[in-house]
Short mmCIF file of C-alpha atoms and ligand atoms in Angstrom, two decimals:
data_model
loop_
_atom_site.label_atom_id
_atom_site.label_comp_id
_atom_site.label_asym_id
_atom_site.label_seq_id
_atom_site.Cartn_x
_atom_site.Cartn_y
_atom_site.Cartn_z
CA UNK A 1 -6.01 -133.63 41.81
CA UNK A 2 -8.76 -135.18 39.77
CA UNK A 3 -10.75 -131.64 39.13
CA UNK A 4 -11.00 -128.01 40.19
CA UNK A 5 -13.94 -129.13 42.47
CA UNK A 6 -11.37 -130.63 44.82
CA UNK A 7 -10.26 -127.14 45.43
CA UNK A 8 -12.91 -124.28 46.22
CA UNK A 9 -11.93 -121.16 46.61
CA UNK A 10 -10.92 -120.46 49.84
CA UNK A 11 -13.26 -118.21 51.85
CA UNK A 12 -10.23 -115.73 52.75
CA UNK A 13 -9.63 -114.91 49.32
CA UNK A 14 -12.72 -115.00 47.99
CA UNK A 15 -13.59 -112.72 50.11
CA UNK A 16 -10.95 -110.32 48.36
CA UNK A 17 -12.04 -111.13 45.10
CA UNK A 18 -15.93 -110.40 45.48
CA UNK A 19 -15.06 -106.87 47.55
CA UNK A 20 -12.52 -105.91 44.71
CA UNK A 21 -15.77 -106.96 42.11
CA UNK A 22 -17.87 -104.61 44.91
CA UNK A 23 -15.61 -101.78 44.30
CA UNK A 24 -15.28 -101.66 40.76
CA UNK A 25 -18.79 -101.83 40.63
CA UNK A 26 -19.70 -98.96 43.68
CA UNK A 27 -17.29 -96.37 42.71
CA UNK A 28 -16.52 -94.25 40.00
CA UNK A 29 -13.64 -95.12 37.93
CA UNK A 30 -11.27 -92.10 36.78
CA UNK A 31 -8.02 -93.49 36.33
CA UNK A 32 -7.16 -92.21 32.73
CA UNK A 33 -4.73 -95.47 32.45
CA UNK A 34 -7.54 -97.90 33.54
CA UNK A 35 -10.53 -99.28 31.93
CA UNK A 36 -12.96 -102.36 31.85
CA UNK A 37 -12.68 -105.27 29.50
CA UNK A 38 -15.54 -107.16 27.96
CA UNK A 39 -17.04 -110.09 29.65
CA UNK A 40 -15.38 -112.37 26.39
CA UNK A 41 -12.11 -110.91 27.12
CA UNK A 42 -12.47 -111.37 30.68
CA UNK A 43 -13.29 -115.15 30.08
CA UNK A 44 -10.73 -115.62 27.56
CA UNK A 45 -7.89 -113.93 30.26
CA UNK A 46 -9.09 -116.91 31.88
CA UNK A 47 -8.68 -119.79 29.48
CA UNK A 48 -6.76 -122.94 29.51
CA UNK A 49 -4.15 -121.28 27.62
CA UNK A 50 -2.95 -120.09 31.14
CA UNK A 51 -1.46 -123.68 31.42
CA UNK A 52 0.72 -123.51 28.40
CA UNK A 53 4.16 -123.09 28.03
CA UNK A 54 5.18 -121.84 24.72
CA UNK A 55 9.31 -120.45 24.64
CA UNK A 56 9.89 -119.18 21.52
CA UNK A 57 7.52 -117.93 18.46
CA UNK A 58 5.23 -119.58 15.96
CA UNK A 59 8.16 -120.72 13.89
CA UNK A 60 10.20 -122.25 16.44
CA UNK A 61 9.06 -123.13 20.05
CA UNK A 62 10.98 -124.90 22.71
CA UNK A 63 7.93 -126.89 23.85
CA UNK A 64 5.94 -129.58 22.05
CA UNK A 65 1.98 -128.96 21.91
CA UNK A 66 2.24 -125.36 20.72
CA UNK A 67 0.24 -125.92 17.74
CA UNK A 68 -2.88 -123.76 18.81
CA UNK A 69 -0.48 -121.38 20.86
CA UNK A 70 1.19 -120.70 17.41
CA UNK A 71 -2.41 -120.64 15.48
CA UNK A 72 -3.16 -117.67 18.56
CA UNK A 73 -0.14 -116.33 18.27
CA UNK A 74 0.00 -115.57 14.43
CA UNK A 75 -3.67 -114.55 14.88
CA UNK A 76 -2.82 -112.12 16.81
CA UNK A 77 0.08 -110.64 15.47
CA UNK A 78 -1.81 -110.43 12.22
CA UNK A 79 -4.98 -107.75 13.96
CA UNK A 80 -2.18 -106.23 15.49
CA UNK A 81 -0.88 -105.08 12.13
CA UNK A 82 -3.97 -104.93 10.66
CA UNK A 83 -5.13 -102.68 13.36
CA UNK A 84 -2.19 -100.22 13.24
CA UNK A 85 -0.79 -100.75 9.56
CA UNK A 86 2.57 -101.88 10.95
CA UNK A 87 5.13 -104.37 9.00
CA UNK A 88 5.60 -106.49 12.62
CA UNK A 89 4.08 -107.45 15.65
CA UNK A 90 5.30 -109.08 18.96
CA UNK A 91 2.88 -109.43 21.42
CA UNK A 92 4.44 -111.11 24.16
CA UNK A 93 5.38 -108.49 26.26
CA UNK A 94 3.65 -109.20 29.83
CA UNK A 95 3.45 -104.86 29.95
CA UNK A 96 4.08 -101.92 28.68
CA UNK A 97 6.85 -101.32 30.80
CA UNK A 98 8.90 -104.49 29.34
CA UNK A 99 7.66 -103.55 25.64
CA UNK A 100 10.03 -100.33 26.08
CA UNK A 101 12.36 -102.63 27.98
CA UNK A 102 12.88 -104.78 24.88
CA UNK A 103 12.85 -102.20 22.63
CA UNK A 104 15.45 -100.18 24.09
CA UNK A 105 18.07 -103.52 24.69
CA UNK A 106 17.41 -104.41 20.95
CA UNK A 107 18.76 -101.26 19.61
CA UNK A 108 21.39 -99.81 22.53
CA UNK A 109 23.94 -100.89 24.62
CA UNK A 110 24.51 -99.90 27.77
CA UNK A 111 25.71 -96.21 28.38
CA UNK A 112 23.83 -94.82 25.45
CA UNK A 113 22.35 -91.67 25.53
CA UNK A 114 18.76 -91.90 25.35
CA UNK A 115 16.04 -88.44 25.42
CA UNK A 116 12.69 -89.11 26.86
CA UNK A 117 9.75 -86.75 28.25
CA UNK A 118 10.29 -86.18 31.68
CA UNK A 119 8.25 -87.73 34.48
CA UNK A 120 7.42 -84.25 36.36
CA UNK A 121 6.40 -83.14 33.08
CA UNK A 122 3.68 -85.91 32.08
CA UNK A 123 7.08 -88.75 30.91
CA UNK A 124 6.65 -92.54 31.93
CA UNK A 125 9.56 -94.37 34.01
CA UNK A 126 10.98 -96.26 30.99
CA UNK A 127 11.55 -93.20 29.26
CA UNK A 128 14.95 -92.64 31.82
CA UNK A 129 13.57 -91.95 34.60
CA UNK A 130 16.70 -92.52 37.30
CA UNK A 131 14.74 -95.32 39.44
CA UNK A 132 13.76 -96.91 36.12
CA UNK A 133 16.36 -99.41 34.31
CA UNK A 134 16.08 -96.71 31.73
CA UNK A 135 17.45 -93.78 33.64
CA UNK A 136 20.44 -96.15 35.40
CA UNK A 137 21.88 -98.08 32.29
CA UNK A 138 21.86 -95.32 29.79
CA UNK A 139 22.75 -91.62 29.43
CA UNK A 140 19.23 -90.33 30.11
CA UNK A 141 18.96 -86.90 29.19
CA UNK A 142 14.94 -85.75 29.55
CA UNK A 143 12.69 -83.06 28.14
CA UNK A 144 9.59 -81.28 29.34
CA UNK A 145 7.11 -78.83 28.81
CA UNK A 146 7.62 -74.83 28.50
CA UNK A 147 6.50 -73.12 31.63
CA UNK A 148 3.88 -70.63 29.91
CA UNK A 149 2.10 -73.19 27.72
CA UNK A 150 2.65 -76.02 29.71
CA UNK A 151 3.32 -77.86 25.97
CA UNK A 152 6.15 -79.52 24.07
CA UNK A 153 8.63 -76.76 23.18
CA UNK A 154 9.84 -78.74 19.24
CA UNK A 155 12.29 -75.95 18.45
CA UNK A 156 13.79 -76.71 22.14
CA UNK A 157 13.72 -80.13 21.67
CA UNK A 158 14.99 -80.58 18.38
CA UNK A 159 17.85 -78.68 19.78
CA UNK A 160 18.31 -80.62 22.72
CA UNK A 161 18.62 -83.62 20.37
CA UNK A 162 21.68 -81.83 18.48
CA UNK A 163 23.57 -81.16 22.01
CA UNK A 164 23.04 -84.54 23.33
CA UNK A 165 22.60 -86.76 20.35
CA UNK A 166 20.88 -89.54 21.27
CA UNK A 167 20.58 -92.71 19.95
CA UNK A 168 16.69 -92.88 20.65
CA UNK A 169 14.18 -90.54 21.59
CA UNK A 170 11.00 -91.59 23.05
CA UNK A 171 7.85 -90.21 22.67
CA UNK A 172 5.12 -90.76 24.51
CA UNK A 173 3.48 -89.76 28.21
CA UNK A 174 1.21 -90.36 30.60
CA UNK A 175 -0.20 -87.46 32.03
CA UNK A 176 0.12 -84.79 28.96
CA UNK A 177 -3.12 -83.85 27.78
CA UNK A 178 -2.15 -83.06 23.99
CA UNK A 179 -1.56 -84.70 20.97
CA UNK A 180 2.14 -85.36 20.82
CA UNK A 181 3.52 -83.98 16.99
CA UNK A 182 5.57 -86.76 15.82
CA UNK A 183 6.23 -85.50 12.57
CA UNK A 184 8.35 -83.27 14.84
CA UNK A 185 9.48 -85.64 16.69
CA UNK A 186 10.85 -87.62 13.54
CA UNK A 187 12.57 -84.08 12.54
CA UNK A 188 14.72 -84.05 15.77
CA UNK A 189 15.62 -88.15 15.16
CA UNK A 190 16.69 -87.19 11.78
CA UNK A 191 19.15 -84.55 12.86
CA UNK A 192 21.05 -86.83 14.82
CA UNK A 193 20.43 -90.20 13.35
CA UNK A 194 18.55 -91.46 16.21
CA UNK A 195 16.41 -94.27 16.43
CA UNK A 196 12.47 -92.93 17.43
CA UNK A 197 10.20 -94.92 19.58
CA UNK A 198 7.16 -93.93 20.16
CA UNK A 199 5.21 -95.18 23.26
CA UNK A 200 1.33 -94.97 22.85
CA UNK A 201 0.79 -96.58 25.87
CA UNK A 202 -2.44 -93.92 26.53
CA UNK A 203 -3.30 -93.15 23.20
CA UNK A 204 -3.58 -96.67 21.44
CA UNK A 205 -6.90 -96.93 21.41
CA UNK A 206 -7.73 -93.24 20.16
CA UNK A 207 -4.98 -94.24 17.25
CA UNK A 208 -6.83 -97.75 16.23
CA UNK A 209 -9.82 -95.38 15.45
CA UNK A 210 -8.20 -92.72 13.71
CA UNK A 211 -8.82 -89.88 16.20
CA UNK A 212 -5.12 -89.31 16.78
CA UNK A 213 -2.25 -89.36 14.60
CA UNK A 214 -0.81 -92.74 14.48
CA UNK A 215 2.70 -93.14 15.08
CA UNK A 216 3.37 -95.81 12.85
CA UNK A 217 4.42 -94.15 9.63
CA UNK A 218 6.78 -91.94 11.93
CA UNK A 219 8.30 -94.21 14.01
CA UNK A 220 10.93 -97.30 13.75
CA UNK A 221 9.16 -98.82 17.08
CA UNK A 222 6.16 -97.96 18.44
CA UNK A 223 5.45 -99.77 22.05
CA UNK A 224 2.28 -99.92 24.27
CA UNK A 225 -0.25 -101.39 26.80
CA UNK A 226 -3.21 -103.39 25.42
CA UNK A 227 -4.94 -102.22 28.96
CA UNK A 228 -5.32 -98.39 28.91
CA UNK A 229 -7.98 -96.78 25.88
CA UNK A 230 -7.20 -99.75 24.15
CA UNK A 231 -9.80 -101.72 26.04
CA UNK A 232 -7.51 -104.87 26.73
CA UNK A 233 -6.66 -107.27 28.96
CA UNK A 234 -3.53 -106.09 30.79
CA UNK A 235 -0.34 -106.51 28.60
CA UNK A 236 2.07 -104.86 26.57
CA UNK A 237 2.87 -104.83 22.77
CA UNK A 238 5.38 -103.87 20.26
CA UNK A 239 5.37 -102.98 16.57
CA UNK A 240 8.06 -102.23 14.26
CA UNK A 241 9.49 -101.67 10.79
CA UNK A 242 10.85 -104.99 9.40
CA UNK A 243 14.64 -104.46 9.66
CA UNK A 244 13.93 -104.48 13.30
CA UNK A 245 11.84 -107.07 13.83
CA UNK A 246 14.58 -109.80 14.80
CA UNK A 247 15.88 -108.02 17.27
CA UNK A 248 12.95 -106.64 18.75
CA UNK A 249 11.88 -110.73 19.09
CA UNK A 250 15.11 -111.52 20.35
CA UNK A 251 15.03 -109.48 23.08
CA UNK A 252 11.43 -109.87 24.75
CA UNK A 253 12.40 -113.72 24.18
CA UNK A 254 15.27 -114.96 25.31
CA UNK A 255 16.50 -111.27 26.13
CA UNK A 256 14.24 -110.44 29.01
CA UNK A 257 11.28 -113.13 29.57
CA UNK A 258 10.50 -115.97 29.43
CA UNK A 259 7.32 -118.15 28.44
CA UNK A 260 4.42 -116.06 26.96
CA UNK A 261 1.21 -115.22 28.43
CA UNK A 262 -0.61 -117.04 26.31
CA UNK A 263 -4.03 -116.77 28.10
CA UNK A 264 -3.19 -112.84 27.74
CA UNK A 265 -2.36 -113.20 24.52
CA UNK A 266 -5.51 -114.71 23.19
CA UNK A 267 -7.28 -111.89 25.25
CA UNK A 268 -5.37 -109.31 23.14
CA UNK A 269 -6.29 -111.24 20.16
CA UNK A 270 -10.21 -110.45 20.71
CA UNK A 271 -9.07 -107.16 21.89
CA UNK A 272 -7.56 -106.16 18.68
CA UNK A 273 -11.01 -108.06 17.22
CA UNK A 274 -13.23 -105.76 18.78
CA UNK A 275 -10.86 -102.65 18.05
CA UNK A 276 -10.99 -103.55 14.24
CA UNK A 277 -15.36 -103.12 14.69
CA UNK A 278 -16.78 -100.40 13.73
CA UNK A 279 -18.44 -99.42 16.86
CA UNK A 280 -14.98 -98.54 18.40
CA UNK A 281 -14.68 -95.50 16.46
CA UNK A 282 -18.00 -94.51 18.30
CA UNK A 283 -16.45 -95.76 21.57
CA UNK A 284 -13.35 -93.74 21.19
CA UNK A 285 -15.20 -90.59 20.33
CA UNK A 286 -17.39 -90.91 23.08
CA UNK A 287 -14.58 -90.99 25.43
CA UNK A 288 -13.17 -87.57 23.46
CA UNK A 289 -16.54 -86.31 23.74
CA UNK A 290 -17.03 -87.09 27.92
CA UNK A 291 -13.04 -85.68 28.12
CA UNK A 292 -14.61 -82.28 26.93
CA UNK A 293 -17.56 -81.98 28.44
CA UNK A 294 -15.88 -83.19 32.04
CA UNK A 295 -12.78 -80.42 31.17
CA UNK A 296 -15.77 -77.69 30.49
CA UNK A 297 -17.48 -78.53 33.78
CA UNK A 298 -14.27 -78.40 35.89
CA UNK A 299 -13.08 -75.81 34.36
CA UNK A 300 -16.77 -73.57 35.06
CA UNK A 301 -16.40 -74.45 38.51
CA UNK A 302 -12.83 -72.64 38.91
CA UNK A 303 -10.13 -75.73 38.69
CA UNK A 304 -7.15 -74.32 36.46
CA UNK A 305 -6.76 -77.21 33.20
CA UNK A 306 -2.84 -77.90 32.93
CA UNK A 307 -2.41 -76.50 28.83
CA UNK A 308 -5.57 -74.92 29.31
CA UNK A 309 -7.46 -77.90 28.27
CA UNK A 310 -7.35 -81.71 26.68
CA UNK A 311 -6.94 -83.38 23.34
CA UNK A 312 -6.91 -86.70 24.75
CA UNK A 313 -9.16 -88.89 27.11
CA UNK A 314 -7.63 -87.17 30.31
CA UNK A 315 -7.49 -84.01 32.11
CA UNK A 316 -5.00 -82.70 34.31
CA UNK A 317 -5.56 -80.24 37.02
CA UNK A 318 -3.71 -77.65 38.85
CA UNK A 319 -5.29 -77.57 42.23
CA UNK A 320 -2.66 -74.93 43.91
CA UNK A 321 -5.45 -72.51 43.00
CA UNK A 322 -7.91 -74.62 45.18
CA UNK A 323 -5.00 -74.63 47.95
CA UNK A 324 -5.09 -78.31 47.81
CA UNK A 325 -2.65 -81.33 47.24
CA UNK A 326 -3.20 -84.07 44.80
CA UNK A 327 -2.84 -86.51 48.08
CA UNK A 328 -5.73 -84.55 49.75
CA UNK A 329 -7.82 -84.52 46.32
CA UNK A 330 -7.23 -88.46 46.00
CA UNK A 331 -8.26 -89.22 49.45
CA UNK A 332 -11.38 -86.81 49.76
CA UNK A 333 -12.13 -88.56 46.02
CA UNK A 334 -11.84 -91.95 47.26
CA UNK A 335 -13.88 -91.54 50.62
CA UNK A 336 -16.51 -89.96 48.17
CA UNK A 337 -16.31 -93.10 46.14
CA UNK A 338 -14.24 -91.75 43.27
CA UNK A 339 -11.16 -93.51 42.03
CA UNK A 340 -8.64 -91.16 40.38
CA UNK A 341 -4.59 -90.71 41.47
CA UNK A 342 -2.45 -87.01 42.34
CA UNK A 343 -0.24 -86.56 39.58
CA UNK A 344 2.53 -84.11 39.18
CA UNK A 345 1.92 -81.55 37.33
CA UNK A 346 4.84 -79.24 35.43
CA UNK A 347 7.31 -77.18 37.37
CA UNK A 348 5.37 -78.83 40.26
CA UNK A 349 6.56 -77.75 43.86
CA UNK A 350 5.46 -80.18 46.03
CA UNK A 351 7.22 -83.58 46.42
CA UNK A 352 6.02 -86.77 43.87
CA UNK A 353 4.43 -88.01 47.06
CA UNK A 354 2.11 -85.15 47.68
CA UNK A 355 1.65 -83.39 44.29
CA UNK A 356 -0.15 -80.67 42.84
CA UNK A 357 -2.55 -82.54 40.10
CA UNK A 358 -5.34 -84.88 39.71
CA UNK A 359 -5.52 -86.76 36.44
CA UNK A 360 -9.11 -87.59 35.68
CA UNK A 361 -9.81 -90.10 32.54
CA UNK A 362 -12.78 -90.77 30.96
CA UNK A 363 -12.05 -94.63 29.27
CA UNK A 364 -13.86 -96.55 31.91
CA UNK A 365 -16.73 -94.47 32.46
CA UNK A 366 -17.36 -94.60 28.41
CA UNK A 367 -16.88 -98.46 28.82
CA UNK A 368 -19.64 -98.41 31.79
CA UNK A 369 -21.84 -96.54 29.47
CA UNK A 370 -21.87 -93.41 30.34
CA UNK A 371 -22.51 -89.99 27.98
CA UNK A 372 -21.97 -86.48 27.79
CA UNK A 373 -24.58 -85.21 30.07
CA UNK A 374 -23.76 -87.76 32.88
CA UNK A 375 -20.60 -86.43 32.86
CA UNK A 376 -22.24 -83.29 34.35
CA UNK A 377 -22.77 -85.27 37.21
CA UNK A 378 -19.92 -86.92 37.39
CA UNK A 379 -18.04 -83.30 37.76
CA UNK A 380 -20.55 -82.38 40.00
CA UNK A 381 -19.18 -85.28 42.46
CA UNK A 382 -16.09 -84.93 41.86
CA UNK A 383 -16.20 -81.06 42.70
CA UNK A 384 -18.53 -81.36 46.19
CA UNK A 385 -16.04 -84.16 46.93
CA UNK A 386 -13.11 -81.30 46.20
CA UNK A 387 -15.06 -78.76 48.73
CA UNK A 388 -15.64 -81.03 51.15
CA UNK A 389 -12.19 -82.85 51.51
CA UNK A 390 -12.15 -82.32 55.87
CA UNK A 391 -16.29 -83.19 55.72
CA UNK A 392 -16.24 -86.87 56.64
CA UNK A 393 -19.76 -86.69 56.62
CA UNK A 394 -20.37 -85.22 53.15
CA UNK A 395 -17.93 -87.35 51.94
CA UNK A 396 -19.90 -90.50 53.24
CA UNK A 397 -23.57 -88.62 51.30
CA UNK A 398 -21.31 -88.07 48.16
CA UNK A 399 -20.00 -91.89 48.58
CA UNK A 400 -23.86 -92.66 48.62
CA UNK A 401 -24.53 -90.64 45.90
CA UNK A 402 -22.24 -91.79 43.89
CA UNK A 403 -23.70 -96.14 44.62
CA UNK A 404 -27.00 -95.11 43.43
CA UNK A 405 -25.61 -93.77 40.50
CA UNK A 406 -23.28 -96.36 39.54
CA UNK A 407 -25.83 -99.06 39.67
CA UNK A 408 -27.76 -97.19 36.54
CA UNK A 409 -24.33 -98.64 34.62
CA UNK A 410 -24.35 -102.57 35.46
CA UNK A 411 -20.83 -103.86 35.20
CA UNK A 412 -20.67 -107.89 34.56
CA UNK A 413 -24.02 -108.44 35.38
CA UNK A 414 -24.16 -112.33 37.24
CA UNK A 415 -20.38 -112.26 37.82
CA UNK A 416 -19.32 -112.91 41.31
CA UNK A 417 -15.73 -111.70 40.50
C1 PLP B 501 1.14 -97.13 31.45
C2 PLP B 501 2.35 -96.77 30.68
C3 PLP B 501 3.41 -97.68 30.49
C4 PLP B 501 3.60 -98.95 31.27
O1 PLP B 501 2.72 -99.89 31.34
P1 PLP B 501 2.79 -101.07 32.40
O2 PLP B 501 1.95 -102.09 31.72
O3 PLP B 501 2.24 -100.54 33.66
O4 PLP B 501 4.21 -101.51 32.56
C5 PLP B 501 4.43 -97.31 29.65
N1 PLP B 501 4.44 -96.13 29.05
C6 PLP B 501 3.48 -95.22 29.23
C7 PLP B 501 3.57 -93.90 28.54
C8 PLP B 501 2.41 -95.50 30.07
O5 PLP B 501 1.48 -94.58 30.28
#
């Protein structure tokens, strides 16, 4: 193979790639764990670093020619502290899911009892979830929500902690629309001597501009996606306190991967760049902003706000008053070319696979360019879409609706994919 040219790109799968361009571009995007990267960072996820093999960190690799991959590397780390005031980075988890992975070998063994959020009640997989590694090697013992509030019960918690007396709690979730009170959380570690990690997955981006509480001071690890509010390119990422920062290494390499994404990693790099410009702030209080405003127009048309309403970039809603199913909402919202996903929501009766909730974000619409008044309209789709989920036909004039506006927001203008 003398150059690329030698190979063009089939017509099968590019095919794939330009309808998958088509889509994002055509539809509304309202998955509150999704969002759209810059063009850099989409070039840069597609550098020549993706042909690099660089075991090991900066100070010791197991491959010659890592000289830039350790210059990227050590960049990185650096904005990664600098962004969230942390003593140490690693930033070679390939996602969040093997960030918690690594940070739960480096500090238990097998059999330990662990507390995390449970999934029903807003929880992530890795926080012991039974199908999850989490949930099958160690004691998992969950928490949720009280029934009346639908929020974090601390006194309840804290004295779940003394029962069960884990050796971590996680905090963190991916469908609960509050701010999480990890001052709280660090009270029910401290009662047992556990270890807290704190999984901002969601919320990193809101914390890198100072519009929620950083874990950091709080927490011995804090884990997370570079992909969700944080505007990155798909990845995962750990900080810690120093003491830990051995084993936290040791695990993501050799523990449980292998060779870095380095072509990911220099994407997080100008990630973390732009998060450390001013304009994020303005970017991450937008999306606050277009959270309320969407939450105030669904709730005026009748849909019941799990809490009552939303700190975060996300709303969750209870559609049993509706007398639908989050697996009829998601389909009626996808044939009307909206892009969101059923969630559970608490002391939900209907099985993981049907659901009672919709979670709606607001990230990717903020990235597209949208503002508080076009959320307006944006609620205004997705409710005709709700009232018209066995209308094939409206669906289709929503769908429609929904092109023309999307093409007032251009997304990678020139780009074939
Ligand atoms: C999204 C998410 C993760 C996992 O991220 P992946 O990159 O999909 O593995 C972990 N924790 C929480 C709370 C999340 O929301």
């Amino acid at each position: 193979m003398s150059s690329s040219r030698d190979y063009p790109i089939d017509s099968q799968l590019l095919n794939i790639l330009t309808r998958e361009m088509n889509r994002q571009r055509d539809k509304l995007e309202m998955i509150a764990s999704e969002n759209f990267v810059s063009e850099n960072i989409l070039r840069i996820t597609a550098s020549v670093f993706t042909n690099k093999y660089a075991e090991g960190y900066p100070d010791f690799r197991y491959y010659g020619g890592c000289e830039y991959a350790d210059e990227l590397e050590i960049l990185t780390q650096g904005r990664a502290r600098k962004l969230f005031g942390a003593e140490h980075a690693n930033v070679q988890p390939h996602s969040g899911s093997t960030a918690n992975m690594a940070a739960l070998f480096a500090v238990l063994k097998p059999g330990d009892p662990i507390m995390g959020m449970d999934m029903a009640h807003g929880g992530h997989l890795t926080h012991g979830a039974p199908v999850s590694f989490s949930g099958k090697l160690f004691k998992s013992h969950s928490y949720g929500v009280r029934q009346d509030t639908e929020q974090i019960d601390y006194e309840a918690l804290i004295a779940q902690a003394e029962e069960v007396k884990p050796k971590v709690i996680v905090a963190g979730a991916s469908s609960y629309p509050r701010i999480l009170d990890f001052e709280k959380f660090r009270q029910a570690a401290d009662r047992v001597g556990a270890i807290l990690l704190v999984d901002m997955a969601h919320y990193a981006g809101m914390v890198a501009a100072g519009l929620y509480p950083s874990p950091v001071p709080h927490a011995e690890i804090v884990t997370s996606t570079t992909h969700k509010t944080l505007r990155g390119p798909r990845g995962g990422l750990i900080l810690c306190r120093k003491p830990f920062g051995k084993a936290i290494d040791e695990e993501v390499f050799p523990g449980i991967q292998g060779g870095p994404l380095l072509h990911v990693i220099a994407a997080k790099a100008a990630a973390l760049g732009e998060a450390l410009e001013p304009d994020f702030i303005d970017y991450q209080r937008l999306i606050l902003k277009n959270t309320q405003r969407l939450a105030t127009r669904m709730a005026d048309a009748g849909f019941r706000l799990v809490s009552g309403g939303t700190d975060i970039h996300l709303v969750l809603i209870d559609l049993r008053t509706k007398h639908l199913t989050g697996i009829q909402a998601e389909e009626a919202l996808d044939k009307a070319g909206i892009t969101a996903n059923k969630n559970t929501i608490p002391f939900d009766t209907q099985r993981y696979t049907v659901t009672s909730g919709l979670r709606l974000g607001t990230a990717a619409l903020t990235t597209r360019g949208m503002v508080e008044h076009h959320m307006d309209e944006v609620a205004d789709f997705v409710v005709s879409a709700l009232r018209s989920v066995d209308d094939e036909g409206q669906l289709k004039k929503i769908r429609e609706a929904v092109a023309a506006f999307t093409r007032k927001f251009p997304l990678y203008p020139g780009l074939e994919f």
